[in-house]
Amino acid sequence: IARTFSRASDAPWLGYCRSVAGLPDIEGVLAAIDDFGSCLAAQDLGGTLELLADDPHVTVIPSEGVEAHRGRAAVEAFFRRIYAAPRRYSWRWRDRWVSAEGAWASFVAIGDEFVDVTDAERLVIPYCLTGTLVWRDGWRFLLLHGSEESAGA
């Protein structure tokens, strides 16, 4: 049975979430998004890679520029590079919604990105993360795409 949540009061235990999917799918995808955010904040490369689909087409398109990292080796190299940098990233979502059908799910998460650098002021940037997940012994990211407000906006 597919359920649609369009207001926070419809699914208070999930936070503010809109979805067209079954409840276990919604919870699983939201948990994967949260786990990815935790790995990103902790700069946990192993945990990050475990959340990705073991698929030659896994892709990450970061918010900086339009460079696409395709394939596990390229995606791993991207995360190694940003985790080795002095910046730490984290997110707080104001709105998230999930759509799932069978072994596929997509999501949109809108909120703020926090960029922390030692001895510097925290940057807060409006941020949107979208993606596609596949079910392979759990929800795994096949595509992640970040976008942030441009400096001139």
mmCIF file with all atom_site columns, C-alpha atoms in Angstrom:
data_model
loop_
_atom_site.group_PDB
_atom_site.id
_atom_site.type_symbol
_atom_site.label_atom_id
_atom_site.label_alt_id
_atom_site.label_comp_id
_atom_site.label_asym_id
_atom_site.label_entity_id
_atom_site.label_seq_id
_atom_site.pdbx_PDB_ins_code
_atom_site.Cartn_x
_atom_site.Cartn_y
_atom_site.Cartn_z
_atom_site.occupancy
_atom_site.B_iso_or_equiv
_atom_site.pdbx_formal_charge
_atom_site.auth_seq_id
_atom_site.auth_comp_id
_atom_site.auth_asym_id
_atom_site.auth_atom_id
_atom_site.pdbx_PDB_model_num
ATOM 1   C CA . ILE A 1 1   ? 0.000  0.000  0.000   1.00 0.00 ? 1   ILE A CA 1
ATOM 2   C CA . ALA A 1 2   ? 1.452  3.361  -0.995  1.00 0.00 ? 2   ALA A CA 1
ATOM 3   C CA . ARG A 1 3   ? 0.986  6.211  1.437   1.00 0.00 ? 3   ARG A CA 1
ATOM 4   C CA . THR A 1 4   ? 1.451  9.891  0.777   1.00 0.00 ? 4   THR A CA 1
ATOM 5   C CA . PHE A 1 5   ? 2.629  12.240 3.506   1.00 0.00 ? 5   PHE A CA 1
ATOM 6   C CA . SER A 1 6   ? 2.344  15.922 2.686   1.00 0.00 ? 6   SER A CA 1
ATOM 7   C CA . ARG A 1 7   ? 2.427  17.562 6.118   1.00 0.00 ? 7   ARG A CA 1
ATOM 8   C CA . ALA A 1 8   ? 4.607  17.078 9.149   1.00 0.00 ? 8   ALA A CA 1
ATOM 9   C CA . SER A 1 9   ? 1.513  16.129 11.151  1.00 0.00 ? 9   SER A CA 1
ATOM 10  C CA . ASP A 1 10  ? 0.871  13.214 8.757   1.00 0.00 ? 10  ASP A CA 1
ATOM 11  C CA . ALA A 1 11  ? 4.107  11.473 9.753   1.00 0.00 ? 11  ALA A CA 1
ATOM 12  C CA . PRO A 1 12  ? 5.391  13.095 12.950  1.00 0.00 ? 12  PRO A CA 1
ATOM 13  C CA . TRP A 1 13  ? 7.879  10.310 13.713  1.00 0.00 ? 13  TRP A CA 1
ATOM 14  C CA . LEU A 1 14  ? 9.604  10.895 10.353  1.00 0.00 ? 14  LEU A CA 1
ATOM 15  C CA . GLY A 1 15  ? 10.133 14.638 10.664  1.00 0.00 ? 15  GLY A CA 1
ATOM 16  C CA . TYR A 1 16  ? 8.881  16.798 7.857   1.00 0.00 ? 16  TYR A CA 1
ATOM 17  C CA . CYS A 1 17  ? 8.590  14.339 4.990   1.00 0.00 ? 17  CYS A CA 1
ATOM 18  C CA . ARG A 1 18  ? 6.459  13.982 1.894   1.00 0.00 ? 18  ARG A CA 1
ATOM 19  C CA . SER A 1 19  ? 6.398  10.657 0.097   1.00 0.00 ? 19  SER A CA 1
ATOM 20  C CA . VAL A 1 20  ? 4.709  8.334  -2.320  1.00 0.00 ? 20  VAL A CA 1
ATOM 21  C CA . ALA A 1 21  ? 5.842  4.898  -1.139  1.00 0.00 ? 21  ALA A CA 1
ATOM 22  C CA . GLY A 1 22  ? 5.201  2.278  1.471   1.00 0.00 ? 22  GLY A CA 1
ATOM 23  C CA . LEU A 1 23  ? 6.175  3.147  5.026   1.00 0.00 ? 23  LEU A CA 1
ATOM 24  C CA . PRO A 1 24  ? 9.140  0.683  5.224   1.00 0.00 ? 24  PRO A CA 1
ATOM 25  C CA . ASP A 1 25  ? 10.536 2.147  2.001   1.00 0.00 ? 25  ASP A CA 1
ATOM 26  C CA . ILE A 1 26  ? 10.176 5.691  3.304   1.00 0.00 ? 26  ILE A CA 1
ATOM 27  C CA . GLU A 1 27  ? 11.881 4.857  6.577   1.00 0.00 ? 27  GLU A CA 1
ATOM 28  C CA . GLY A 1 28  ? 14.663 2.942  4.815   1.00 0.00 ? 28  GLY A CA 1
ATOM 29  C CA . VAL A 1 29  ? 15.432 5.709  2.340   1.00 0.00 ? 29  VAL A CA 1
ATOM 30  C CA . LEU A 1 30  ? 15.310 8.399  5.033   1.00 0.00 ? 30  LEU A CA 1
ATOM 31  C CA . ALA A 1 31  ? 17.658 6.282  7.172   1.00 0.00 ? 31  ALA A CA 1
ATOM 32  C CA . ALA A 1 32  ? 20.065 5.964  4.229   1.00 0.00 ? 32  ALA A CA 1
ATOM 33  C CA . ILE A 1 33  ? 20.027 9.758  3.756   1.00 0.00 ? 33  ILE A CA 1
ATOM 34  C CA . ASP A 1 34  ? 20.686 10.244 7.483   1.00 0.00 ? 34  ASP A CA 1
ATOM 35  C CA . ASP A 1 35  ? 23.460 7.630  7.459   1.00 0.00 ? 35  ASP A CA 1
ATOM 36  C CA . PHE A 1 36  ? 25.092 9.318  4.472   1.00 0.00 ? 36  PHE A CA 1
ATOM 37  C CA . GLY A 1 37  ? 24.930 12.673 6.273   1.00 0.00 ? 37  GLY A CA 1
ATOM 38  C CA . SER A 1 38  ? 26.528 11.133 9.369   1.00 0.00 ? 38  SER A CA 1
ATOM 39  C CA . CYS A 1 39  ? 29.321 9.591  7.294   1.00 0.00 ? 39  CYS A CA 1
ATOM 40  C CA . LEU A 1 40  ? 29.915 12.894 5.513   1.00 0.00 ? 40  LEU A CA 1
ATOM 41  C CA . ALA A 1 41  ? 30.107 14.841 8.789   1.00 0.00 ? 41  ALA A CA 1
ATOM 42  C CA . ALA A 1 42  ? 32.491 12.245 10.297  1.00 0.00 ? 42  ALA A CA 1
ATOM 43  C CA . GLN A 1 43  ? 34.520 11.977 7.070   1.00 0.00 ? 43  GLN A CA 1
ATOM 44  C CA . ASP A 1 44  ? 33.956 8.212  7.251   1.00 0.00 ? 44  ASP A CA 1
ATOM 45  C CA . LEU A 1 45  ? 35.093 6.872  3.875   1.00 0.00 ? 45  LEU A CA 1
ATOM 46  C CA . GLY A 1 46  ? 34.336 3.214  4.635   1.00 0.00 ? 46  GLY A CA 1
ATOM 47  C CA . GLY A 1 47  ? 30.831 4.011  5.838   1.00 0.00 ? 47  GLY A CA 1
ATOM 48  C CA . THR A 1 48  ? 30.197 6.231  2.840   1.00 0.00 ? 48  THR A CA 1
ATOM 49  C CA . LEU A 1 49  ? 31.293 3.544  0.387   1.00 0.00 ? 49  LEU A CA 1
ATOM 50  C CA . GLU A 1 50  ? 29.076 0.933  2.096   1.00 0.00 ? 50  GLU A CA 1
ATOM 51  C CA . LEU A 1 51  ? 26.055 3.143  1.355   1.00 0.00 ? 51  LEU A CA 1
ATOM 52  C CA . LEU A 1 52  ? 26.776 3.204  -2.384  1.00 0.00 ? 52  LEU A CA 1
ATOM 53  C CA . ALA A 1 53  ? 25.442 0.685  -4.867  1.00 0.00 ? 53  ALA A CA 1
ATOM 54  C CA . ASP A 1 54  ? 28.046 -1.788 -6.105  1.00 0.00 ? 54  ASP A CA 1
ATOM 55  C CA . ASP A 1 55  ? 27.334 -0.741 -9.658  1.00 0.00 ? 55  ASP A CA 1
ATOM 56  C CA . PRO A 1 56  ? 29.582 0.511  -12.475 1.00 0.00 ? 56  PRO A CA 1
ATOM 57  C CA . HIS A 1 57  ? 27.190 3.425  -13.021 1.00 0.00 ? 57  HIS A CA 1
ATOM 58  C CA . VAL A 1 58  ? 27.209 4.807  -9.458  1.00 0.00 ? 58  VAL A CA 1
ATOM 59  C CA . THR A 1 59  ? 27.510 8.586  -9.863  1.00 0.00 ? 59  THR A CA 1
ATOM 60  C CA . VAL A 1 60  ? 28.086 11.609 -7.652  1.00 0.00 ? 60  VAL A CA 1
ATOM 61  C CA . ILE A 1 61  ? 27.597 15.116 -9.004  1.00 0.00 ? 61  ILE A CA 1
ATOM 62  C CA . PRO A 1 62  ? 28.730 17.547 -6.297  1.00 0.00 ? 62  PRO A CA 1
ATOM 63  C CA . SER A 1 63  ? 27.367 21.039 -5.835  1.00 0.00 ? 63  SER A CA 1
ATOM 64  C CA . GLU A 1 64  ? 30.660 22.629 -6.851  1.00 0.00 ? 64  GLU A CA 1
ATOM 65  C CA . GLY A 1 65  ? 30.636 22.867 -10.647 1.00 0.00 ? 65  GLY A CA 1
ATOM 66  C CA . VAL A 1 66  ? 29.135 20.258 -12.926 1.00 0.00 ? 66  VAL A CA 1
ATOM 67  C CA . GLU A 1 67  ? 31.819 17.599 -12.713 1.00 0.00 ? 67  GLU A CA 1
ATOM 68  C CA . ALA A 1 68  ? 30.300 14.103 -12.583 1.00 0.00 ? 68  ALA A CA 1
ATOM 69  C CA . HIS A 1 69  ? 32.179 11.315 -10.815 1.00 0.00 ? 69  HIS A CA 1
ATOM 70  C CA . ARG A 1 70  ? 31.072 8.065  -12.489 1.00 0.00 ? 70  ARG A CA 1
ATOM 71  C CA . GLY A 1 71  ? 31.989 4.557  -11.397 1.00 0.00 ? 71  GLY A CA 1
ATOM 72  C CA . ARG A 1 72  ? 33.125 3.326  -7.996  1.00 0.00 ? 72  ARG A CA 1
ATOM 73  C CA . ALA A 1 73  ? 36.784 4.267  -8.473  1.00 0.00 ? 73  ALA A CA 1
ATOM 74  C CA . ALA A 1 74  ? 35.944 7.862  -9.442  1.00 0.00 ? 74  ALA A CA 1
ATOM 75  C CA . VAL A 1 75  ? 33.368 8.206  -6.650  1.00 0.00 ? 75  VAL A CA 1
ATOM 76  C CA . GLU A 1 76  ? 35.799 6.798  -4.077  1.00 0.00 ? 76  GLU A CA 1
ATOM 77  C CA . ALA A 1 77  ? 38.531 9.190  -5.280  1.00 0.00 ? 77  ALA A CA 1
ATOM 78  C CA . PHE A 1 78  ? 36.100 12.119 -4.933  1.00 0.00 ? 78  PHE A CA 1
ATOM 79  C CA . PHE A 1 79  ? 35.204 11.235 -1.343  1.00 0.00 ? 79  PHE A CA 1
ATOM 80  C CA . ARG A 1 80  ? 38.873 10.591 -0.463  1.00 0.00 ? 80  ARG A CA 1
ATOM 81  C CA . ARG A 1 81  ? 39.700 14.084 -1.740  1.00 0.00 ? 81  ARG A CA 1
ATOM 82  C CA . ILE A 1 82  ? 36.963 15.935 0.137   1.00 0.00 ? 82  ILE A CA 1
ATOM 83  C CA . TYR A 1 83  ? 37.513 13.942 3.345   1.00 0.00 ? 83  TYR A CA 1
ATOM 84  C CA . ALA A 1 84  ? 41.234 14.773 3.253   1.00 0.00 ? 84  ALA A CA 1
ATOM 85  C CA . ALA A 1 85  ? 40.513 18.501 2.883   1.00 0.00 ? 85  ALA A CA 1
ATOM 86  C CA . PRO A 1 86  ? 40.312 20.785 5.936   1.00 0.00 ? 86  PRO A CA 1
ATOM 87  C CA . ARG A 1 87  ? 36.583 21.419 5.438   1.00 0.00 ? 87  ARG A CA 1
ATOM 88  C CA . ARG A 1 88  ? 33.898 19.364 7.155   1.00 0.00 ? 88  ARG A CA 1
ATOM 89  C CA . TYR A 1 89  ? 30.397 19.268 5.743   1.00 0.00 ? 89  TYR A CA 1
ATOM 90  C CA . SER A 1 90  ? 27.060 18.529 7.371   1.00 0.00 ? 90  SER A CA 1
ATOM 91  C CA . TRP A 1 91  ? 23.392 19.132 6.625   1.00 0.00 ? 91  TRP A CA 1
ATOM 92  C CA . ARG A 1 92  ? 20.135 19.976 8.343   1.00 0.00 ? 92  ARG A CA 1
ATOM 93  C CA . TRP A 1 93  ? 17.049 19.215 6.249   1.00 0.00 ? 93  TRP A CA 1
ATOM 94  C CA . ARG A 1 94  ? 13.864 21.282 6.387   1.00 0.00 ? 94  ARG A CA 1
ATOM 95  C CA . ASP A 1 95  ? 11.946 19.188 3.871   1.00 0.00 ? 95  ASP A CA 1
ATOM 96  C CA . ARG A 1 96  ? 12.457 15.718 2.393   1.00 0.00 ? 96  ARG A CA 1
ATOM 97  C CA . TRP A 1 97  ? 10.334 13.559 0.187   1.00 0.00 ? 97  TRP A CA 1
ATOM 98  C CA . VAL A 1 98  ? 10.698 10.072 -1.193  1.00 0.00 ? 98  VAL A CA 1
ATOM 99  C CA . SER A 1 99  ? 9.158  8.161  -4.089  1.00 0.00 ? 99  SER A CA 1
ATOM 100 C CA . ALA A 1 100 ? 9.695  4.414  -4.374  1.00 0.00 ? 100 ALA A CA 1
ATOM 101 C CA . GLU A 1 101 ? 8.529  1.697  -6.701  1.00 0.00 ? 101 GLU A CA 1
ATOM 102 C CA . GLY A 1 102 ? 9.822  -1.821 -6.229  1.00 0.00 ? 102 GLY A CA 1
ATOM 103 C CA . ALA A 1 103 ? 13.615 -1.835 -5.992  1.00 0.00 ? 103 ALA A CA 1
ATOM 104 C CA . TRP A 1 104 ? 14.003 1.849  -6.964  1.00 0.00 ? 104 TRP A CA 1
ATOM 105 C CA . ALA A 1 105 ? 13.598 5.037  -4.952  1.00 0.00 ? 105 ALA A CA 1
ATOM 106 C CA . SER A 1 106 ? 14.295 8.707  -5.497  1.00 0.00 ? 106 SER A CA 1
ATOM 107 C CA . PHE A 1 107 ? 14.409 11.540 -3.009  1.00 0.00 ? 107 PHE A CA 1
ATOM 108 C CA . VAL A 1 108 ? 14.729 15.285 -2.619  1.00 0.00 ? 108 VAL A CA 1
ATOM 109 C CA . ALA A 1 109 ? 16.153 16.866 0.549   1.00 0.00 ? 109 ALA A CA 1
ATOM 110 C CA . ILE A 1 110 ? 16.119 20.642 0.985   1.00 0.00 ? 110 ILE A CA 1
ATOM 111 C CA . GLY A 1 111 ? 17.817 22.457 3.830   1.00 0.00 ? 111 GLY A CA 1
ATOM 112 C CA . ASP A 1 112 ? 21.156 23.943 4.793   1.00 0.00 ? 112 ASP A CA 1
ATOM 113 C CA . GLU A 1 113 ? 24.716 22.789 4.358   1.00 0.00 ? 113 GLU A CA 1
ATOM 114 C CA . PHE A 1 114 ? 27.177 23.659 7.102   1.00 0.00 ? 114 PHE A CA 1
ATOM 115 C CA . VAL A 1 115 ? 30.822 24.058 6.150   1.00 0.00 ? 115 VAL A CA 1
ATOM 116 C CA . ASP A 1 116 ? 33.258 24.063 9.062   1.00 0.00 ? 116 ASP A CA 1
ATOM 117 C CA . VAL A 1 117 ? 36.952 24.868 8.879   1.00 0.00 ? 117 VAL A CA 1
ATOM 118 C CA . THR A 1 118 ? 39.162 24.993 11.976  1.00 0.00 ? 118 THR A CA 1
ATOM 119 C CA . ASP A 1 119 ? 39.564 28.570 13.266  1.00 0.00 ? 119 ASP A CA 1
ATOM 120 C CA . ALA A 1 120 ? 37.068 29.936 10.742  1.00 0.00 ? 120 ALA A CA 1
ATOM 121 C CA . GLU A 1 121 ? 33.450 30.997 10.900  1.00 0.00 ? 121 GLU A CA 1
ATOM 122 C CA . ARG A 1 122 ? 30.910 28.339 9.976   1.00 0.00 ? 122 ARG A CA 1
ATOM 123 C CA . LEU A 1 123 ? 29.357 28.846 6.563   1.00 0.00 ? 123 LEU A CA 1
ATOM 124 C CA . VAL A 1 124 ? 25.651 28.109 6.178   1.00 0.00 ? 124 VAL A CA 1
ATOM 125 C CA . ILE A 1 125 ? 24.532 27.612 2.575   1.00 0.00 ? 125 ILE A CA 1
ATOM 126 C CA . PRO A 1 126 ? 21.027 26.762 1.286   1.00 0.00 ? 126 PRO A CA 1
ATOM 127 C CA . TYR A 1 127 ? 21.358 23.242 -0.149  1.00 0.00 ? 127 TYR A CA 1
ATOM 128 C CA . CYS A 1 128 ? 19.425 20.633 -2.089  1.00 0.00 ? 128 CYS A CA 1
ATOM 129 C CA . LEU A 1 129 ? 20.415 16.964 -2.329  1.00 0.00 ? 129 LEU A CA 1
ATOM 130 C CA . THR A 1 130 ? 18.662 14.647 -4.760  1.00 0.00 ? 130 THR A CA 1
ATOM 131 C CA . GLY A 1 131 ? 19.319 11.048 -5.576  1.00 0.00 ? 131 GLY A CA 1
ATOM 132 C CA . THR A 1 132 ? 18.310 7.619  -6.730  1.00 0.00 ? 132 THR A CA 1
ATOM 133 C CA . LEU A 1 133 ? 18.657 4.493  -4.629  1.00 0.00 ? 133 LEU A CA 1
ATOM 134 C CA . VAL A 1 134 ? 18.355 0.812  -5.485  1.00 0.00 ? 134 VAL A CA 1
ATOM 135 C CA . TRP A 1 135 ? 17.447 -2.041 -3.149  1.00 0.00 ? 135 TRP A CA 1
ATOM 136 C CA . ARG A 1 136 ? 20.403 -4.420 -2.838  1.00 0.00 ? 136 ARG A CA 1
ATOM 137 C CA . ASP A 1 137 ? 20.375 -5.921 0.656   1.00 0.00 ? 137 ASP A CA 1
ATOM 138 C CA . GLY A 1 138 ? 19.292 -2.469 1.802   1.00 0.00 ? 138 GLY A CA 1
ATOM 139 C CA . TRP A 1 139 ? 18.852 0.897  0.106   1.00 0.00 ? 139 TRP A CA 1
ATOM 140 C CA . ARG A 1 140 ? 22.052 1.899  -1.711  1.00 0.00 ? 140 ARG A CA 1
ATOM 141 C CA . PHE A 1 141 ? 22.750 5.173  -3.523  1.00 0.00 ? 141 PHE A CA 1
ATOM 142 C CA . LEU A 1 142 ? 23.151 4.912  -7.273  1.00 0.00 ? 142 LEU A CA 1
ATOM 143 C CA . LEU A 1 143 ? 23.061 8.667  -7.949  1.00 0.00 ? 143 LEU A CA 1
ATOM 144 C CA . LEU A 1 144 ? 23.700 11.641 -5.661  1.00 0.00 ? 144 LEU A CA 1
ATOM 145 C CA . HIS A 1 145 ? 23.426 15.203 -6.903  1.00 0.00 ? 145 HIS A CA 1
ATOM 146 C CA . GLY A 1 146 ? 23.994 18.258 -4.753  1.00 0.00 ? 146 GLY A CA 1
ATOM 147 C CA . SER A 1 147 ? 23.164 21.867 -5.550  1.00 0.00 ? 147 SER A CA 1
ATOM 148 C CA . GLU A 1 148 ? 23.697 25.004 -3.554  1.00 0.00 ? 148 GLU A CA 1
ATOM 149 C CA . GLU A 1 149 ? 22.704 28.606 -3.881  1.00 0.00 ? 149 GLU A CA 1
ATOM 150 C CA . SER A 1 150 ? 25.196 30.458 -6.029  1.00 0.00 ? 150 SER A CA 1
ATOM 151 C CA . ALA A 1 151 ? 27.089 33.417 -4.561  1.00 0.00 ? 151 ALA A CA 1
ATOM 152 C CA . GLY A 1 152 ? 25.296 35.792 -6.940  1.00 0.00 ? 152 GLY A CA 1
ATOM 153 C CA . ALA A 1 153 ? 21.779 34.624 -6.090  1.00 0.00 ? 153 ALA A CA 1
#
